[in-house]
Amino acid sequence: MRRRNSRHISEEVQVENLVNKARKLIHVQNDQYEADWLKAGGIGSEQWLVIDDYELGSVFTIKFDDYLPDGSLLTDAQNSLLLEPIQKAVFHLRMGNLQHFHGWHKQWLRVVDTSVNLARWMVLHTEVFQTQQFGFKLLTDDHLKAYFHEFANGGIANTLKLEDRFLAILHEKTLTSLPLSEIIANKNCLNEGFIQSSACWLHKQGAYIHAKRLKCKVVSRKYLEKMLGCSSQLFDRYPIIANVLNQFDIQYKLSSPEAVNLIHKDKRRIGPLSTIVRKTMYTHQKEIRILMSAHNLVSDLPYISDSAFKEKHLDTLGLDGHTMLLPMEVGLGAINKAAEMIICYGEQIVTAAGAFADEFTYLGSYSKPKRSSSMKDFFQRKRLEWCSDEQFGGVPLFIRYNVTSFTANSRSPAPKGEITFQTLHEAFYGACALLIGMCKPIRDGELHRVNLECLDWEFENGGALLIHELEKSGVQGQRQVIRRPIPSLVARAIQLLQVLSAKLRAIYGDKNGPVIDRLFYIPKRYLSAPTGKVLGETLNAAIDTFCELIALPTGADGRPSKIRIHQMRKFFLLVMYKHHDGALRRTLGYGAGHIHEGHIDAYTSFSHDDPESVKYESQCVSDRLLALELGHIPSEGHDGLAALYSHICTHFNTHSIQALSHDNFIKFINHLQQAGKYKSTVYTVEISGTDGVLTTMEFAIKFEGARDNEFD
């Protein structure tokens, strides 16, 4: 008899199997929804107070009073059959009663949001689901397949038909003679008369708010949240609805606030449309599968079979995206300007920020007009102080950055480039953020969490180390603490932020505020002690202000360049890895303040063992392969790239790499790179932009005996 082959099972899989068996044996009491992590609230409550970190004692609030498309709230009594099953399911998920790991709280919250959006879709089709009477109970496999089909064709914006419903409401309220079908068919270029009459109606409803950065009035996203019954974040997340809404922007004039004058057609904010990518679809399906997997524990949830989740929608979905490489002029321009601000004027900005904060706080008992007048006088007295060192020209800070006042109604630069000190103060945080973020693996959502005492010195080998706890949890919820060498420029930025934090905390008397232990101690409106709310968004806004201040070249789409941390990180790594030789290496190390070669290599040399550097190169190579397949790159002159493309197609037994899973595709390129199966060098190419010609890097490939013409 043939012997049966034994299959090796890893220790992790064995543990998971045992846990799953144990779960089946545990008797779960479905009627008890109490836990130590749930500090306040319960089933049916409008909000929950949940422990985030037991050691730190931090908590966060989940609010369930979301608007639904029929104008009601999820927490209204008639919607209890939707609210309570969602709350019960996510409770069981957090308790570990479902065969899914809930992850950290942001992943858990996504399940909540996705469940609410599914409920909204069902309310939108109440004639089918009768949600007030049956809740989720009438939902079937076929319904969910139809839902996923709609999601694949435009995400939540399409499942909730946001732009069509918005236009239908305006069509009804304005009594226009235009057929609704004609309006919807031309929604990306609406009739001017319809826009004007709709804007007048919206203005009468109090729907407009002043967007200071845009220097115009826009339709309030909070107003639309109530009108259309969805999250306000959706309106700018999906270009398909954002492009419709932006056509209703109106001019802002302080002299005539009641006037309804449309933005000129040529200046309207119309962005490129984008498709839902495979990863987004996979994540969305997974989150709904988690919700429905609670049906054994929550009787109000129906059984949904696996067949409802099998359709991949590959013909509709776009390929998973990744961070695009910044042009040289944008990346190097940002680094140079940030370096100037920190090295030449950093100490002066910190001193000035402390002086203005001290004066503004001292005048706290004054009336608003008198306080404003006193601050203007103070500004004029200090206008020519705080000069750069003589080696940098001895130029006054306010002359260099054209600072003409302490504060103003708008933070954006005036037509002549004049700015306020508040704008400069904000841009300083943005400059520091870009430099710190580019030198270490850090997510956009983590940078604002960097601790105040994050700098360490390596006196034996020279240089400095940045210490940070990664937010993403590891095994058993443990968070990894990383220590990375950083250039002296970045160390200087951190020191300045530490000094500025100490000054401002002392001035505000802030001894136990929410961010006293954070490196980025950003005052509220740059006038008073920070509240700690939306600090991540505040820091991103500071980066935007910095980019606006230094006037980076506009992108290929004609919009001003705005940089994010992950973009700066990718740019820094690839430029450092691919553009230095042995002679330059020492100079880089000296400038960074490092003597030990290991520390120099930590951020200037390419390593096939560095997963981050491998990932970024693989992303660039995958873009080249896709461009070759689509005919955007000729095969002539790109023999190495073509040979690599053929090898990948043969390996996966496919005629198109677009049909491949993005993760598998990138992982295979990673493997080929780490194994040395192909070699790459970089060269520069010119791309046309609205500000002229920009420069970027491209990869030339050598695979086996074939090589690209540009391979060096």
mmCIF file of C-alpha atoms in Angstrom, residues 254-604:
data_model
loop_
_atom_site.group_PDB
_atom_site.id
_atom_site.type_symbol
_atom_site.label_atom_id
_atom_site.label_comp_id
_atom_site.label_asym_id
_atom_site.label_seq_id
_atom_site.Cartn_x
_atom_site.Cartn_y
_atom_site.Cartn_z
ATOM 1 C CA LEU A 254 -15.871 89.952 2.464
ATOM 2 C CA SER A 255 -17.543 93.098 1.108
ATOM 3 C CA SER A 256 -20.567 91.174 -0.237
ATOM 4 C CA PRO A 257 -20.976 87.942 1.744
ATOM 5 C CA GLU A 258 -24.506 87.299 0.444
ATOM 6 C CA ALA A 259 -23.542 87.388 -3.242
ATOM 7 C CA VAL A 260 -23.747 84.088 -5.133
ATOM 8 C CA ASN A 261 -21.154 84.338 -7.896
ATOM 9 C CA LEU A 262 -19.857 81.109 -9.366
ATOM 10 C CA ILE A 263 -16.161 80.362 -9.735
ATOM 11 C CA HIS A 264 -15.126 80.858 -13.357
ATOM 12 C CA LYS A 265 -15.496 77.661 -15.353
ATOM 13 C CA ASP A 266 -11.784 77.500 -16.220
ATOM 14 C CA LYS A 267 -10.767 77.690 -12.544
ATOM 15 C CA ARG A 268 -13.044 74.995 -11.127
ATOM 16 C CA ARG A 269 -11.498 72.102 -9.268
ATOM 17 C CA ILE A 270 -12.017 69.097 -11.539
ATOM 18 C CA GLY A 271 -9.746 66.151 -10.809
ATOM 19 C CA PRO A 272 -9.065 62.940 -12.731
ATOM 20 C CA LEU A 273 -11.447 60.038 -12.149
ATOM 21 C CA SER A 274 -10.131 56.838 -10.624
ATOM 22 C CA THR A 275 -11.347 53.257 -10.434
ATOM 23 C CA ILE A 276 -11.706 51.059 -7.382
ATOM 24 C CA VAL A 277 -8.621 48.865 -7.075
ATOM 25 C CA ARG A 278 -8.506 45.175 -6.227
ATOM 26 C CA LYS A 279 -7.119 45.610 -2.738
ATOM 27 C CA THR A 280 -9.955 47.978 -1.804
ATOM 28 C CA MET A 281 -12.502 45.477 -3.082
ATOM 29 C CA TYR A 282 -10.862 42.573 -1.259
ATOM 30 C CA THR A 283 -10.766 44.518 2.017
ATOM 31 C CA HIS A 284 -14.399 45.593 1.671
ATOM 32 C CA GLN A 285 -15.567 42.038 1.006
ATOM 33 C CA LYS A 286 -13.526 40.780 3.942
ATOM 34 C CA GLU A 287 -15.103 43.301 6.315
ATOM 35 C CA ILE A 288 -18.638 42.371 5.270
ATOM 36 C CA ARG A 289 -17.741 38.691 5.553
ATOM 37 C CA ILE A 290 -16.659 39.403 9.142
ATOM 38 C CA LEU A 291 -20.018 41.044 9.879
ATOM 39 C CA MET A 292 -21.981 38.144 8.417
ATOM 40 C CA SER A 293 -19.834 35.519 10.138
ATOM 41 C CA ALA A 294 -21.516 36.525 13.412
ATOM 42 C CA HIS A 295 -24.868 35.055 12.305
ATOM 43 C CA ASN A 296 -24.487 32.059 14.666
ATOM 44 C CA LEU A 297 -24.161 34.446 17.609
ATOM 45 C CA VAL A 298 -26.487 37.212 16.418
ATOM 46 C CA SER A 299 -29.849 35.856 15.313
ATOM 47 C CA ASP A 300 -30.766 39.071 13.467
ATOM 48 C CA LEU A 301 -27.972 38.516 10.944
ATOM 49 C CA PRO A 302 -28.742 36.144 8.033
ATOM 50 C CA TYR A 303 -26.571 33.289 6.812
ATOM 51 C CA ILE A 304 -24.574 34.306 3.736
ATOM 52 C CA SER A 305 -22.735 31.576 1.836
ATOM 53 C CA ASP A 306 -19.163 31.796 0.563
ATOM 54 C CA SER A 307 -20.420 32.035 -3.022
ATOM 55 C CA ALA A 308 -21.516 35.624 -2.383
ATOM 56 C CA PHE A 309 -17.873 36.638 -1.938
ATOM 57 C CA LYS A 310 -16.220 34.721 -4.789
ATOM 58 C CA GLU A 311 -16.705 37.154 -7.679
ATOM 59 C CA LYS A 312 -13.413 39.037 -8.211
ATOM 60 C CA HIS A 313 -14.636 41.723 -10.686
ATOM 61 C CA LEU A 314 -11.185 41.778 -12.318
ATOM 62 C CA ASP A 315 -12.532 43.297 -15.549
ATOM 63 C CA THR A 316 -13.888 46.288 -13.624
ATOM 64 C CA LEU A 317 -11.311 46.884 -10.903
ATOM 65 C CA GLY A 318 -8.044 48.709 -11.401
ATOM 66 C CA LEU A 319 -4.657 47.350 -10.423
ATOM 67 C CA ASP A 320 -3.588 48.044 -6.869
ATOM 68 C CA GLY A 321 -1.738 51.303 -6.677
ATOM 69 C CA HIS A 322 1.346 52.349 -4.798
ATOM 70 C CA THR A 323 3.327 55.459 -3.989
ATOM 71 C CA MET A 324 4.334 57.355 -7.130
ATOM 72 C CA LEU A 325 7.908 58.630 -7.347
ATOM 73 C CA LEU A 326 8.264 62.385 -6.962
ATOM 74 C CA PRO A 327 10.015 64.345 -9.732
ATOM 75 C CA MET A 328 13.538 65.467 -8.846
ATOM 76 C CA GLU A 329 12.572 69.137 -8.804
ATOM 77 C CA VAL A 330 9.796 68.453 -6.312
ATOM 78 C CA GLY A 331 11.668 66.082 -3.989
ATOM 79 C CA LEU A 332 15.016 67.871 -3.978
ATOM 80 C CA GLY A 333 13.304 71.255 -3.931
ATOM 81 C CA ALA A 334 11.412 70.307 -0.777
ATOM 82 C CA ILE A 335 14.569 68.963 0.892
ATOM 83 C CA ASN A 336 16.600 72.072 0.026
ATOM 84 C CA LYS A 337 13.943 74.508 1.213
ATOM 85 C CA ALA A 338 13.300 72.521 4.391
ATOM 86 C CA ALA A 339 17.038 72.402 5.080
ATOM 87 C CA GLU A 340 17.293 76.180 4.628
ATOM 88 C CA MET A 341 14.374 76.797 6.968
ATOM 89 C CA ILE A 342 15.862 74.572 9.675
ATOM 90 C CA ILE A 343 19.593 75.327 9.377
ATOM 91 C CA CYS A 344 19.476 79.034 8.517
ATOM 92 C CA TYR A 345 16.285 80.153 10.251
ATOM 93 C CA GLY A 346 15.171 77.348 12.570
ATOM 94 C CA GLU A 347 16.474 78.916 15.770
ATOM 95 C CA GLN A 348 15.011 82.278 14.768
ATOM 96 C CA ILE A 349 11.573 80.755 14.057
ATOM 97 C CA VAL A 350 11.567 79.024 17.444
ATOM 98 C CA THR A 351 12.545 82.246 19.229
ATOM 99 C CA ALA A 352 9.935 84.274 17.343
ATOM 100 C CA ALA A 353 7.207 81.700 18.001
ATOM 101 C CA GLY A 354 7.965 81.861 21.708
ATOM 102 C CA ALA A 355 7.965 85.668 21.706
ATOM 103 C CA PHE A 356 4.621 85.965 19.902
ATOM 104 C CA ALA A 357 3.026 83.262 22.064
ATOM 105 C CA ASP A 358 4.252 84.993 25.207
ATOM 106 C CA GLU A 359 2.909 88.390 24.088
ATOM 107 C CA PHE A 360 -0.427 86.999 22.873
ATOM 108 C CA THR A 361 -0.950 85.096 26.133
ATOM 109 C CA TYR A 362 0.024 88.154 28.204
ATOM 110 C CA LEU A 363 -2.663 90.186 26.379
ATOM 111 C CA GLY A 364 -5.324 87.579 27.130
ATOM 112 C CA SER A 365 -7.348 89.908 29.375
ATOM 113 C CA TYR A 366 -7.571 92.614 26.706
ATOM 114 C CA SER A 367 -10.595 93.077 24.463
ATOM 115 C CA LYS A 368 -10.291 91.512 21.030
ATOM 116 C CA PRO A 369 -9.764 94.842 19.167
ATOM 117 C CA LYS A 370 -7.187 96.070 21.692
ATOM 118 C CA ARG A 371 -5.395 92.735 21.675
ATOM 119 C CA SER A 372 -5.261 92.789 17.866
ATOM 120 C CA SER A 373 -3.930 96.352 17.867
ATOM 121 C CA SER A 374 -1.294 95.514 20.476
ATOM 122 C CA MET A 375 -0.135 92.481 18.477
ATOM 123 C CA LYS A 376 0.237 94.664 15.377
ATOM 124 C CA ASP A 377 2.404 97.082 17.347
ATOM 125 C CA PHE A 378 4.451 94.205 18.739
ATOM 126 C CA PHE A 379 4.953 92.823 15.236
ATOM 127 C CA GLN A 380 6.210 96.172 13.925
ATOM 128 C CA ARG A 381 8.710 96.465 16.792
ATOM 129 C CA LYS A 382 10.060 92.970 16.142
ATOM 130 C CA ARG A 383 9.851 93.002 12.348
ATOM 131 C CA LEU A 384 13.578 93.294 11.697
ATOM 132 C CA GLU A 385 14.784 91.103 14.558
ATOM 133 C CA TRP A 386 15.731 87.436 14.375
ATOM 134 C CA CYS A 387 18.251 87.568 11.537
ATOM 135 C CA SER A 388 20.104 84.580 10.157
ATOM 136 C CA ASP A 389 23.786 84.185 11.060
ATOM 137 C CA GLU A 390 26.314 86.230 9.107
ATOM 138 C CA GLN A 391 27.487 83.111 7.281
ATOM 139 C CA PHE A 392 23.961 82.897 5.831
ATOM 140 C CA GLY A 393 23.767 86.571 4.933
ATOM 141 C CA GLY A 394 22.368 88.054 8.145
ATOM 142 C CA VAL A 395 18.922 88.430 6.523
ATOM 143 C CA PRO A 396 15.975 89.151 8.856
ATOM 144 C CA LEU A 397 13.594 86.209 9.125
ATOM 145 C CA PHE A 398 10.544 88.234 8.126
ATOM 146 C CA ILE A 399 12.305 89.732 5.098
ATOM 147 C CA ARG A 400 13.390 86.296 3.856
ATOM 148 C CA TYR A 401 9.874 84.854 4.003
ATOM 149 C CA ASN A 402 7.977 88.088 3.288
ATOM 150 C CA VAL A 403 6.118 88.003 6.610
ATOM 151 C CA THR A 404 4.005 91.163 6.818
ATOM 152 C CA SER A 405 1.732 90.526 9.818
ATOM 153 C CA PHE A 406 1.205 88.259 12.789
ATOM 154 C CA THR A 407 -2.176 86.914 11.707
ATOM 155 C CA ALA A 408 -4.849 87.437 9.040
ATOM 156 C CA ASN A 409 -8.215 86.082 7.927
ATOM 157 C CA SER A 410 -6.551 83.655 5.509
ATOM 158 C CA ARG A 411 -3.474 81.493 6.043
ATOM 159 C CA SER A 412 -2.765 81.285 2.302
ATOM 160 C CA PRO A 413 -0.119 83.575 0.793
ATOM 161 C CA ALA A 414 -1.455 86.875 -0.561
ATOM 162 C CA PRO A 415 -1.171 87.628 -4.299
ATOM 163 C CA LYS A 416 2.213 89.304 -3.752
ATOM 164 C CA GLY A 417 3.484 86.340 -1.755
ATOM 165 C CA GLU A 418 2.980 88.063 1.582
ATOM 166 C CA ILE A 419 2.341 85.728 4.510
ATOM 167 C CA THR A 420 1.610 85.919 8.222
ATOM 168 C CA PHE A 421 3.834 84.620 10.974
ATOM 169 C CA GLN A 422 1.175 82.011 11.720
ATOM 170 C CA THR A 423 1.686 80.664 8.193
ATOM 171 C CA LEU A 424 5.457 80.544 8.674
ATOM 172 C CA HIS A 425 5.028 78.868 12.063
ATOM 173 C CA GLU A 426 2.793 76.221 10.489
ATOM 174 C CA ALA A 427 5.161 75.696 7.541
ATOM 175 C CA PHE A 428 8.036 75.130 9.979
ATOM 176 C CA TYR A 429 6.245 72.101 11.427
ATOM 177 C CA GLY A 430 5.668 70.858 7.878
ATOM 178 C CA ALA A 431 9.350 71.200 6.970
ATOM 179 C CA CYS A 432 10.401 69.258 10.074
ATOM 180 C CA ALA A 433 7.790 66.573 9.395
ATOM 181 C CA LEU A 434 9.014 65.934 5.845
ATOM 182 C CA LEU A 435 12.649 65.586 6.893
ATOM 183 C CA ILE A 436 11.921 63.352 9.885
ATOM 184 C CA GLY A 437 9.514 61.171 7.944
ATOM 185 C CA MET A 438 11.803 60.617 4.977
ATOM 186 C CA CYS A 439 14.612 59.157 7.098
ATOM 187 C CA LYS A 440 12.743 56.306 8.757
ATOM 188 C CA PRO A 441 9.913 53.871 8.082
ATOM 189 C CA ILE A 442 6.925 55.733 9.451
ATOM 190 C CA ARG A 443 3.316 55.905 8.341
ATOM 191 C CA ASP A 444 1.409 59.105 7.698
ATOM 192 C CA GLY A 445 -0.794 58.285 10.659
ATOM 193 C CA GLU A 446 2.144 57.731 13.028
ATOM 194 C CA LEU A 447 4.348 60.781 12.617
ATOM 195 C CA HIS A 448 2.279 62.974 14.918
ATOM 196 C CA ARG A 449 2.635 60.302 17.620
ATOM 197 C CA VAL A 450 6.442 60.498 17.816
ATOM 198 C CA ASN A 451 7.455 61.058 21.436
ATOM 199 C CA LEU A 452 9.134 64.255 22.583
ATOM 200 C CA GLU A 453 12.156 62.340 23.913
ATOM 201 C CA CYS A 454 12.819 60.443 20.684
ATOM 202 C CA LEU A 455 16.442 61.430 20.078
ATOM 203 C CA ASP A 456 19.381 59.319 21.206
ATOM 204 C CA TRP A 457 23.097 59.798 20.651
ATOM 205 C CA GLU A 458 25.736 57.268 19.626
ATOM 206 C CA PHE A 459 28.866 59.030 20.875
ATOM 207 C CA GLU A 460 31.194 56.116 20.183
ATOM 208 C CA ASN A 461 30.548 56.075 16.440
ATOM 209 C CA GLY A 462 29.095 59.560 15.974
ATOM 210 C CA GLY A 463 25.669 60.600 14.784
ATOM 211 C CA ALA A 464 22.207 60.348 16.257
ATOM 212 C CA LEU A 465 19.428 57.794 16.468
ATOM 213 C CA LEU A 466 15.690 58.311 16.236
ATOM 214 C CA ILE A 467 13.627 56.050 18.495
ATOM 215 C CA HIS A 468 9.986 55.406 17.726
ATOM 216 C CA GLU A 469 7.324 52.880 18.627
ATOM 217 C CA LEU A 470 5.512 51.590 15.558
ATOM 218 C CA GLU A 471 1.745 51.935 15.864
ATOM 219 C CA LYS A 472 1.025 48.695 14.026
ATOM 220 C CA SER A 473 0.996 45.879 16.550
ATOM 221 C CA GLY A 474 3.145 42.802 16.279
ATOM 222 C CA VAL A 475 2.756 39.421 17.928
ATOM 223 C CA GLN A 476 0.246 39.453 20.800
ATOM 224 C CA GLY A 477 -0.346 43.174 20.322
ATOM 225 C CA GLN A 478 3.257 44.133 21.097
ATOM 226 C CA ARG A 479 4.455 47.250 19.310
ATOM 227 C CA GLN A 480 7.923 47.238 17.816
ATOM 228 C CA VAL A 481 10.354 49.937 18.898
ATOM 229 C CA ILE A 482 12.741 50.920 16.122
ATOM 230 C CA ARG A 483 16.060 52.773 16.393
ATOM 231 C CA ARG A 484 17.328 54.304 13.162
ATOM 232 C CA PRO A 485 20.379 56.449 12.365
ATOM 233 C CA ILE A 486 19.427 59.896 11.085
ATOM 234 C CA PRO A 487 21.346 62.750 9.416
ATOM 235 C CA SER A 488 22.416 65.709 11.545
ATOM 236 C CA LEU A 489 19.906 67.882 9.659
ATOM 237 C CA VAL A 490 17.061 65.725 10.951
ATOM 238 C CA ALA A 491 18.554 65.646 14.440
ATOM 239 C CA ARG A 492 18.644 69.446 14.333
ATOM 240 C CA ALA A 493 14.963 69.573 13.329
ATOM 241 C CA ILE A 494 14.075 67.342 16.281
ATOM 242 C CA GLN A 495 16.090 69.494 18.682
ATOM 243 C CA LEU A 496 14.316 72.635 17.488
ATOM 244 C CA LEU A 497 10.913 70.994 17.943
ATOM 245 C CA GLN A 498 11.905 69.928 21.460
ATOM 246 C CA VAL A 499 12.991 73.467 22.368
ATOM 247 C CA LEU A 500 9.849 74.970 20.833
ATOM 248 C CA SER A 501 7.662 72.518 22.739
ATOM 249 C CA ALA A 502 9.342 73.425 26.038
ATOM 250 C CA LYS A 503 8.906 77.160 25.370
ATOM 251 C CA LEU A 504 5.233 76.910 24.432
ATOM 252 C CA ARG A 505 4.337 74.539 27.283
ATOM 253 C CA ALA A 506 5.876 76.962 29.766
ATOM 254 C CA ILE A 507 4.064 79.959 28.253
ATOM 255 C CA TYR A 508 0.682 78.194 28.163
ATOM 256 C CA GLY A 509 1.184 76.635 31.599
ATOM 257 C CA ASP A 510 0.430 73.263 30.016
ATOM 258 C CA LYS A 511 1.470 70.632 32.568
ATOM 259 C CA ASN A 512 -0.907 67.769 31.793
ATOM 260 C CA GLY A 513 -2.301 68.493 28.324
ATOM 261 C CA PRO A 514 -3.016 65.706 25.815
ATOM 262 C CA VAL A 515 0.160 66.205 23.727
ATOM 263 C CA ILE A 516 2.767 67.426 26.224
ATOM 264 C CA ASP A 517 4.805 64.267 25.566
ATOM 265 C CA ARG A 518 4.622 64.533 21.754
ATOM 266 C CA LEU A 519 7.364 65.927 19.544
ATOM 267 C CA PHE A 520 4.867 67.896 17.458
ATOM 268 C CA TYR A 521 3.351 70.230 20.031
ATOM 269 C CA ILE A 522 1.241 72.283 17.604
ATOM 270 C CA PRO A 523 -0.785 75.095 19.233
ATOM 271 C CA LYS A 524 -4.502 75.406 18.563
ATOM 272 C CA ARG A 525 -4.778 77.819 15.630
ATOM 273 C CA TYR A 526 -1.166 78.682 16.517
ATOM 274 C CA LEU A 527 -2.496 80.856 19.349
ATOM 275 C CA SER A 528 -3.144 78.665 22.399
ATOM 276 C CA ALA A 529 -2.410 75.299 24.009
ATOM 277 C CA PRO A 530 -3.201 72.350 21.715
ATOM 278 C CA THR A 531 -6.294 70.241 22.281
ATOM 279 C CA GLY A 532 -4.734 67.115 20.758
ATOM 280 C CA LYS A 533 -7.696 66.660 18.410
ATOM 281 C CA VAL A 534 -7.044 65.677 14.776
ATOM 282 C CA LEU A 535 -3.308 66.172 15.269
ATOM 283 C CA GLY A 536 -2.577 63.949 12.267
ATOM 284 C CA GLU A 537 -4.701 66.134 9.984
ATOM 285 C CA THR A 538 -3.141 69.250 11.505
ATOM 286 C CA LEU A 539 0.337 67.972 10.678
ATOM 287 C CA ASN A 540 -0.657 67.107 7.101
ATOM 288 C CA ALA A 541 -2.075 70.629 6.770
ATOM 289 C CA ALA A 542 1.291 71.980 7.969
ATOM 290 C CA ILE A 543 3.053 69.988 5.245
ATOM 291 C CA ASP A 544 0.627 71.403 2.675
ATOM 292 C CA THR A 545 1.352 74.932 3.917
ATOM 293 C CA PHE A 546 5.094 74.330 3.607
ATOM 294 C CA CYS A 547 4.687 73.022 0.040
ATOM 295 C CA GLU A 548 2.538 76.035 -0.832
ATOM 296 C CA LEU A 549 5.006 78.458 0.730
ATOM 297 C CA ILE A 550 8.030 77.192 -1.216
ATOM 298 C CA ALA A 551 6.060 77.161 -4.505
ATOM 299 C CA LEU A 552 6.918 73.673 -5.757
ATOM 300 C CA PRO A 553 6.369 72.961 -9.468
ATOM 301 C CA THR A 554 2.838 71.920 -10.369
ATOM 302 C CA GLY A 555 2.207 68.305 -11.306
ATOM 303 C CA ALA A 556 1.359 66.878 -14.718
ATOM 304 C CA ASP A 557 -2.335 67.303 -13.863
ATOM 305 C CA GLY A 558 -1.839 71.045 -13.384
ATOM 306 C CA ARG A 559 -2.465 70.961 -9.639
ATOM 307 C CA PRO A 560 0.031 72.290 -7.049
ATOM 308 C CA SER A 561 2.421 69.654 -5.751
ATOM 309 C CA LYS A 562 1.615 68.360 -2.284
ATOM 310 C CA ILE A 563 3.893 65.845 -0.645
ATOM 311 C CA ARG A 564 3.081 63.109 1.826
ATOM 312 C CA ILE A 565 5.473 61.345 4.168
ATOM 313 C CA HIS A 566 5.498 58.023 2.304
ATOM 314 C CA GLN A 567 6.265 59.850 -0.969
ATOM 315 C CA MET A 568 9.201 61.650 0.621
ATOM 316 C CA ARG A 569 10.470 58.395 2.110
ATOM 317 C CA LYS A 570 10.403 56.622 -1.250
ATOM 318 C CA PHE A 571 12.096 59.528 -3.008
ATOM 319 C CA PHE A 572 14.827 59.772 -0.375
ATOM 320 C CA LEU A 573 15.624 56.053 -0.379
ATOM 321 C CA LEU A 574 15.753 55.630 -4.146
ATOM 322 C CA VAL A 575 17.805 58.776 -4.730
ATOM 323 C CA MET A 576 20.267 57.853 -1.966
ATOM 324 C CA TYR A 577 20.487 54.205 -2.996
ATOM 325 C CA LYS A 578 20.859 54.805 -6.701
ATOM 326 C CA HIS A 579 22.817 58.051 -7.003
ATOM 327 C CA HIS A 580 25.892 57.724 -4.846
ATOM 328 C CA ASP A 581 29.273 56.089 -5.375
ATOM 329 C CA GLY A 582 32.181 55.347 -3.075
ATOM 330 C CA ALA A 583 33.564 58.889 -3.175
ATOM 331 C CA LEU A 584 30.219 60.493 -2.407
ATOM 332 C CA ARG A 585 29.502 57.990 0.330
ATOM 333 C CA ARG A 586 32.038 59.514 2.729
ATOM 334 C CA THR A 587 30.706 63.013 2.100
ATOM 335 C CA LEU A 588 27.188 61.876 2.873
ATOM 336 C CA GLY A 589 28.363 60.227 6.059
ATOM 337 C CA TYR A 590 30.275 63.309 7.154
ATOM 338 C CA GLY A 591 27.309 65.564 6.469
ATOM 339 C CA ALA A 592 25.049 63.220 8.372
ATOM 340 C CA GLY A 593 27.306 63.240 11.407
ATOM 341 C CA HIS A 594 28.169 59.527 11.230
ATOM 342 C CA ILE A 595 31.615 57.956 11.323
ATOM 343 C CA HIS A 596 30.768 54.275 11.625
ATOM 344 C CA GLU A 597 30.241 52.741 8.164
ATOM 345 C CA GLY A 598 27.310 50.673 9.347
ATOM 346 C CA HIS A 599 25.430 53.816 10.302
ATOM 347 C CA ILE A 600 26.248 55.505 7.007
ATOM 348 C CA ASP A 601 24.918 52.496 5.127
ATOM 349 C CA ALA A 602 21.801 52.486 7.266
ATOM 350 C CA TYR A 603 20.313 55.223 5.128
ATOM 351 C CA THR A 604 22.559 55.647 2.064
#
